mmCIF file of C-alpha atoms in Angstrom:
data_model
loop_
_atom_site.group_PDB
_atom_site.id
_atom_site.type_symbol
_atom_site.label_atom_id
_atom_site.label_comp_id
_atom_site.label_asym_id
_atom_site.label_seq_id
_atom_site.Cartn_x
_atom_site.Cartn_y
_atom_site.Cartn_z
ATOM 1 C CA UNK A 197 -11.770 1.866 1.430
ATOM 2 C CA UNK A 198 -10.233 -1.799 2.628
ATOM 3 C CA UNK A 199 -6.724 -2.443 1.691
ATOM 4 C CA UNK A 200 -6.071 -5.853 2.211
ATOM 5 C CA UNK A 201 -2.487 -7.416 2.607
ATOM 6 C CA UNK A 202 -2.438 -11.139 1.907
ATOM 7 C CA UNK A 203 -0.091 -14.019 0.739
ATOM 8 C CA UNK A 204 -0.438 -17.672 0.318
ATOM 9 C CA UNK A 205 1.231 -20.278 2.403
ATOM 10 C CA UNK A 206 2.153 -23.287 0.956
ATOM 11 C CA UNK A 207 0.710 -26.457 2.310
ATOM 12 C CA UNK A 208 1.724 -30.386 1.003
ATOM 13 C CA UNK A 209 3.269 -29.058 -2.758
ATOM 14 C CA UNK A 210 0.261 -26.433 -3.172
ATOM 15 C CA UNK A 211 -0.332 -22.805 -2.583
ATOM 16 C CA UNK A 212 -3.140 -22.697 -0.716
ATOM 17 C CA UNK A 213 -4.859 -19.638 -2.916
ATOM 18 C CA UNK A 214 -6.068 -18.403 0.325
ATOM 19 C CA UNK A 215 -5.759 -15.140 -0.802
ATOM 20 C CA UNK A 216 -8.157 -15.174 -4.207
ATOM 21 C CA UNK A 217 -10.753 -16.773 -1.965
ATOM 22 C CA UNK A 218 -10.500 -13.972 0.702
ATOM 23 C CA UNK A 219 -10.725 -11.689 -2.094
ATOM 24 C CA UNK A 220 -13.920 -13.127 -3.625
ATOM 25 C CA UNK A 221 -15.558 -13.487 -0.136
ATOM 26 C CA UNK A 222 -15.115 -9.350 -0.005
ATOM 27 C CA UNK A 223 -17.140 -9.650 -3.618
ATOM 28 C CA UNK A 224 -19.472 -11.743 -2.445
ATOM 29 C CA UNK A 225 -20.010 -9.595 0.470
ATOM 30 C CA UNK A 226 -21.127 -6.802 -1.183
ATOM 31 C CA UNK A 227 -17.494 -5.000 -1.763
ATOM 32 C CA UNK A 228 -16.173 -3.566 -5.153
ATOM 33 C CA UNK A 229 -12.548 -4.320 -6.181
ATOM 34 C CA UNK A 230 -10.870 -0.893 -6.806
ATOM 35 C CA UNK A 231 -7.438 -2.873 -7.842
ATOM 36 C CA UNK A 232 -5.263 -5.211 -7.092
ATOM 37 C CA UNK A 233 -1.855 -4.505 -6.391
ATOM 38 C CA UNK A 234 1.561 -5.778 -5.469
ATOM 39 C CA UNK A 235 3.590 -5.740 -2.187
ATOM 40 C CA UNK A 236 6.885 -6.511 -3.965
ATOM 41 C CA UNK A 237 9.912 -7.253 -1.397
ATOM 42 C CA UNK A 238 13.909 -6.736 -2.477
ATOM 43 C CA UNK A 239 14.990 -9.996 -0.318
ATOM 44 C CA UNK A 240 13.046 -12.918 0.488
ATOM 45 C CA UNK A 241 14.477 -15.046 3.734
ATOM 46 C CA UNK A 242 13.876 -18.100 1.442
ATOM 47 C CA UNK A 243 15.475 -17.974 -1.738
ATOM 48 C CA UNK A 244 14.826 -20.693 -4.309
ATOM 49 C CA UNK A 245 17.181 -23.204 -4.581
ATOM 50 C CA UNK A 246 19.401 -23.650 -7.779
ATOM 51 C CA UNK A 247 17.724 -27.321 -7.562
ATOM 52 C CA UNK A 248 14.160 -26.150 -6.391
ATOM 53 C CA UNK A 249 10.653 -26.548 -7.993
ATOM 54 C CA UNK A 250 9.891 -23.410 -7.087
ATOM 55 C CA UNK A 251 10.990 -19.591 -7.618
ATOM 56 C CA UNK A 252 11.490 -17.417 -4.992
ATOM 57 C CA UNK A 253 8.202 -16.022 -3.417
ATOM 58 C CA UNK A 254 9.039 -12.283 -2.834
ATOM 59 C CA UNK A 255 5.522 -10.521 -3.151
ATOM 60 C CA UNK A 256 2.252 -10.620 -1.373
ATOM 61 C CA UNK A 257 -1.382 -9.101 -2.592
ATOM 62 C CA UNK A 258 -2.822 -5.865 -1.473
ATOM 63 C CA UNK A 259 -6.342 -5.942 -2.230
ATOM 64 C CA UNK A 260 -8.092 -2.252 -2.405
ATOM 65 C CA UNK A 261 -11.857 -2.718 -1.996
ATOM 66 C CA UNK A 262 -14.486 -0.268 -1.937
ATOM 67 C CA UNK A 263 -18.023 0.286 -1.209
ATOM 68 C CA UNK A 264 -19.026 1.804 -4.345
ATOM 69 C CA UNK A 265 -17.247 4.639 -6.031
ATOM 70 C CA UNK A 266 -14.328 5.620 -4.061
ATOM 71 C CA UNK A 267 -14.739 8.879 -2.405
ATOM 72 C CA UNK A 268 -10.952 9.956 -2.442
ATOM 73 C CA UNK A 269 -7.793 8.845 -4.225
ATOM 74 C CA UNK A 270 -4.904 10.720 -3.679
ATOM 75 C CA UNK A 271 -2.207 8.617 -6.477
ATOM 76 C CA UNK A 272 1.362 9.423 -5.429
ATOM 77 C CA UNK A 273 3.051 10.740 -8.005
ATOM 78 C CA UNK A 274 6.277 9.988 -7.665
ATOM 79 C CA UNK A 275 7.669 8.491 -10.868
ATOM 80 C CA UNK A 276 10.000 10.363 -13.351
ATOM 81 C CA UNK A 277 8.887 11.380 -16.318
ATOM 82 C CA UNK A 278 11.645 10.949 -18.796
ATOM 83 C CA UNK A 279 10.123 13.959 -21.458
ATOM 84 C CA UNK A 280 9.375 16.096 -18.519
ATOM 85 C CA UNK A 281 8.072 20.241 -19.582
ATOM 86 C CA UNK A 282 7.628 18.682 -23.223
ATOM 87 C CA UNK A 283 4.516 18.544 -25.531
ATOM 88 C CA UNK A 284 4.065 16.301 -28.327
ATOM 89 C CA UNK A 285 6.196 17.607 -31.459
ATOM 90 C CA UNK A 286 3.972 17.964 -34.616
ATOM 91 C CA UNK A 287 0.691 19.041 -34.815
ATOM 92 C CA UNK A 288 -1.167 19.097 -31.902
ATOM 93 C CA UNK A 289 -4.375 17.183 -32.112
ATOM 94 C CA UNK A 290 -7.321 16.445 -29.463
ATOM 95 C CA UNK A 291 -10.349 14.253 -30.443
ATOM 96 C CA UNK A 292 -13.755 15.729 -30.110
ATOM 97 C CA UNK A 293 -16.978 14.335 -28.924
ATOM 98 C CA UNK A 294 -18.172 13.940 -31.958
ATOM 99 C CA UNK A 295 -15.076 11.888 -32.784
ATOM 100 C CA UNK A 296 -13.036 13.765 -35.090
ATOM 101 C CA UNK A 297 -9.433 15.158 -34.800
ATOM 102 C CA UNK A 298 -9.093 19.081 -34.599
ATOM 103 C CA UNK A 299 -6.180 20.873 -33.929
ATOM 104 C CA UNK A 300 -5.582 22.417 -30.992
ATOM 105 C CA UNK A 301 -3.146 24.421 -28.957
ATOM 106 C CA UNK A 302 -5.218 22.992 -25.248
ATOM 107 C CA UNK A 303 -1.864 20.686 -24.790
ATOM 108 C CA UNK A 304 -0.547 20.945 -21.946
ATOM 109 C CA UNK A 305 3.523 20.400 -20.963
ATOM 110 C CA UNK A 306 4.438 16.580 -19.611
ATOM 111 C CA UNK A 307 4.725 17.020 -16.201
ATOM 112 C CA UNK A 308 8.089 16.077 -13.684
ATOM 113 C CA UNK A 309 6.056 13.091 -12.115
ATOM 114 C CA UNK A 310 3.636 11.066 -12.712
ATOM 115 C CA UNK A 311 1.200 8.247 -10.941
ATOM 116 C CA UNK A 312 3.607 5.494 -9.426
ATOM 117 C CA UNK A 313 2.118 1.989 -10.825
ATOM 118 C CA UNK A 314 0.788 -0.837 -8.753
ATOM 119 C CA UNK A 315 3.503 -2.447 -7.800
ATOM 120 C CA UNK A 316 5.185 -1.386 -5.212
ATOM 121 C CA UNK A 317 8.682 -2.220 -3.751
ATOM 122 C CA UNK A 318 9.845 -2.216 -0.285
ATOM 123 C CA UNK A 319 13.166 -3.049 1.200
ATOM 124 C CA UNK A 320 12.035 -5.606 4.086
ATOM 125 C CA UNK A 321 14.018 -7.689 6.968
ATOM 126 C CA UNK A 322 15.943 -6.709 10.306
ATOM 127 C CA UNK A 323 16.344 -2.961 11.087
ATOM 128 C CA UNK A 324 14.680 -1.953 8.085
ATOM 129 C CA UNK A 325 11.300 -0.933 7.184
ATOM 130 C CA UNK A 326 10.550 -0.193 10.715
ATOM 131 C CA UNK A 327 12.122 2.691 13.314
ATOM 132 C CA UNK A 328 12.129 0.461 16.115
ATOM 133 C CA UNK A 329 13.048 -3.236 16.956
ATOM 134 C CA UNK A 330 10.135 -3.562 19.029
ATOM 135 C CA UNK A 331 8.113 -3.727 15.840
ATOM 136 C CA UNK A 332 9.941 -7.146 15.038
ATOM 137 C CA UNK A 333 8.474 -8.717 18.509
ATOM 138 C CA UNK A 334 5.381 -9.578 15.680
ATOM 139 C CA UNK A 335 5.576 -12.560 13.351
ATOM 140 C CA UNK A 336 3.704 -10.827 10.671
ATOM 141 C CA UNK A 337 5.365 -6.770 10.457
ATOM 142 C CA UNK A 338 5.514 -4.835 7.785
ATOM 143 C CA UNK A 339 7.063 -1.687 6.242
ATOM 144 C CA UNK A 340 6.363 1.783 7.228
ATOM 145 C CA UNK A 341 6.081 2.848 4.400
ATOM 146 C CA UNK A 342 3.775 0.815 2.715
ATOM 147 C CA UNK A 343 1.211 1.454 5.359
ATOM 148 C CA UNK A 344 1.801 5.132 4.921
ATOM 149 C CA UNK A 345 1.519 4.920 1.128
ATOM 150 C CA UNK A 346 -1.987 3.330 1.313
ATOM 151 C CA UNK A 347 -2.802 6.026 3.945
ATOM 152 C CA UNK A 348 -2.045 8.707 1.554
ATOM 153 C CA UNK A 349 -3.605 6.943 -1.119
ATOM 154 C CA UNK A 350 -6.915 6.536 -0.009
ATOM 155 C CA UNK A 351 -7.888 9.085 3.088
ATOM 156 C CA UNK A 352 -7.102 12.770 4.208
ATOM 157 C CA UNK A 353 -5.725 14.461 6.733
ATOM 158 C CA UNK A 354 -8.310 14.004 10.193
ATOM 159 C CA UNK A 355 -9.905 10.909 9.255
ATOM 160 C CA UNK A 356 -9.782 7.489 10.629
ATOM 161 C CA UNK A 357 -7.687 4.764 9.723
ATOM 162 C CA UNK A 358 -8.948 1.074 11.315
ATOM 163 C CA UNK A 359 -6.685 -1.658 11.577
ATOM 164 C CA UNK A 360 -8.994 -4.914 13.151
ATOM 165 C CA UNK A 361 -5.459 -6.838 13.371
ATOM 166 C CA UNK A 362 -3.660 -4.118 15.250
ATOM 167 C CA UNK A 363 -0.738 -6.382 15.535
ATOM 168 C CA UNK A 364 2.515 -4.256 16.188
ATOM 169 C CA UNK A 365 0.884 -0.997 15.975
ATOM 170 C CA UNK A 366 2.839 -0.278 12.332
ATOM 171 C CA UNK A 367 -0.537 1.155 11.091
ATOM 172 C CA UNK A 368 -1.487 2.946 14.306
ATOM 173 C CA UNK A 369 1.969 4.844 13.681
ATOM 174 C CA UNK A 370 1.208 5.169 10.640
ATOM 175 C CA UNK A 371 -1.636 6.925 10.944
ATOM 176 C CA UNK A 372 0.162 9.363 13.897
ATOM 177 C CA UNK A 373 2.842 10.377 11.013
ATOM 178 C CA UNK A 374 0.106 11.486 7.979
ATOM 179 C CA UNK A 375 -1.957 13.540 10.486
ATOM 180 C CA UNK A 376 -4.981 10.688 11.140
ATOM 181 C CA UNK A 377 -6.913 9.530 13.748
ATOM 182 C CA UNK A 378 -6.886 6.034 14.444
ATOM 183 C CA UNK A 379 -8.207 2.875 15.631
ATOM 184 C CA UNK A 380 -6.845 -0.531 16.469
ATOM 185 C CA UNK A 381 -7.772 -3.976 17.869
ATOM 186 C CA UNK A 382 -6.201 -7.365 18.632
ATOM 187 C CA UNK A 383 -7.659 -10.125 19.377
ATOM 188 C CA UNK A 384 -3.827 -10.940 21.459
ATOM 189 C CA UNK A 385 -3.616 -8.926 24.659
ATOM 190 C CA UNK A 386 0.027 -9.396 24.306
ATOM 191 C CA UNK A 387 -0.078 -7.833 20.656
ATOM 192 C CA UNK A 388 -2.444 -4.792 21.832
ATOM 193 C CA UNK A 389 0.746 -4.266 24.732
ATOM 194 C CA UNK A 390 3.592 -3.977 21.877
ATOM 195 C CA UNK A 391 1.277 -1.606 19.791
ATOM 196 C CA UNK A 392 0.186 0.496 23.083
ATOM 197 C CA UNK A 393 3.762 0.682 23.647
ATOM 198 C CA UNK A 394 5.513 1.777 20.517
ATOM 199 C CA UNK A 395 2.251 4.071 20.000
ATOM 200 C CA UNK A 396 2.998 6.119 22.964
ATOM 201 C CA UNK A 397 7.324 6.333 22.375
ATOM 202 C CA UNK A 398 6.144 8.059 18.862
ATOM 203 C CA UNK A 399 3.743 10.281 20.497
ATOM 204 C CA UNK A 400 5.996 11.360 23.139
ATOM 205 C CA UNK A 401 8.562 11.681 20.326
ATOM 206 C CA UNK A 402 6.283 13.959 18.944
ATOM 207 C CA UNK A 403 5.692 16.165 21.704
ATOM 208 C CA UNK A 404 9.208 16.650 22.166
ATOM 209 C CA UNK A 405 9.680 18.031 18.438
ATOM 210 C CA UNK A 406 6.623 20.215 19.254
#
């Protein structure tokens, strides 16, 4: 599985759509597009003005490819159901294979939680999102969490996660916390340094709780 975190910049009045052609160069390439989802922000550090042309830009594109069928998909399930330990009042009904409604009693209480949607909301800027300010010495960081989401998502516990723009090292961590192995590459010697750096305070951190 690829999960692929893009945005658009804007360049003289036009989105550049960088990000659909990325995505159709994975097609092209031979990938499959499991979904397309949403890295919603809360903030933005440009807010559209009351005057503007524009709204405010507060999401960016995460892009899950695969090659074929996925081989494991883990969906969090972590949204409230709001008839939770209920069935359906009535009859109870299932439809056969052969089309027709029978009644049944194979029904089955709602459960607490189900699969989150695709969309997904992080609270982003200056001390939050990350554990460390070191994290922030990248242009381009993101949350914790969503890296550890998409880790859950899509891999178990002793398998490798790859991140080919190691940046900060956010995924590398990421990785350390949800019990994978990892591995990273930048092509900044100065970016493989921060990541190297904030990679070996968590595993030290670790070996102290241990």
């Amino acid at each position: 599985m690829i999960v692929w975190v893009v945005g658009d910049a804007t360049i003289k009045g036009s989105e550049t759509g960088s990000s659909f052609k990325q995505a159709l160069e994975f097609l092209n390439a031979g990938f499959k597009l499991h979904d397309t989802m949403i890295y919603k922000k809360n903030t933005s550090s440009f807010p559209a003005r009351r005057n503007g042309k524009r709204y405010t830009q507060i999401f960016e594109y995460m892009f899950v490819f695969s090659k074929g069928k996925p081989e494991k998909a883990s969906l969090i399930c972590d949204k409230p159901n709001k008839w939770a330990g209920h069935t359906n009042w009535g009859r109870n009904t299932q439809r056969g294979k052969d089309g027709v409604l029978k009644q049944t009693k194979n029904i089955k209480p709602v459960p607490t939680h189900s699969p989150r949607n695709n969309i997904w909301e992080y609270s982003i800027g200056g001390g939050i999102g990350q554990k460390d300010k070191l994290a922030y010495k990248h242009p381009a960081t993101f949350p914790l969490q969503l890296a550890i989401d998409h880790i859950l998502s899509w891999s178990d516990e002793k398998d490798v996660v790859l991140d080919p723009f190691i940046g900060s090292g956010t995924t590398a961590i990421a990785a350390i916390e949800t019990d994978r192995n990892f591995i990273g590459f930048d092509i900044s010697e100065q970016y493989c340094d921060l990541s190297r750096m904030r990679i070996e305070a968590v595993l030290n951190e670790n070996f102290r709780l241990v």
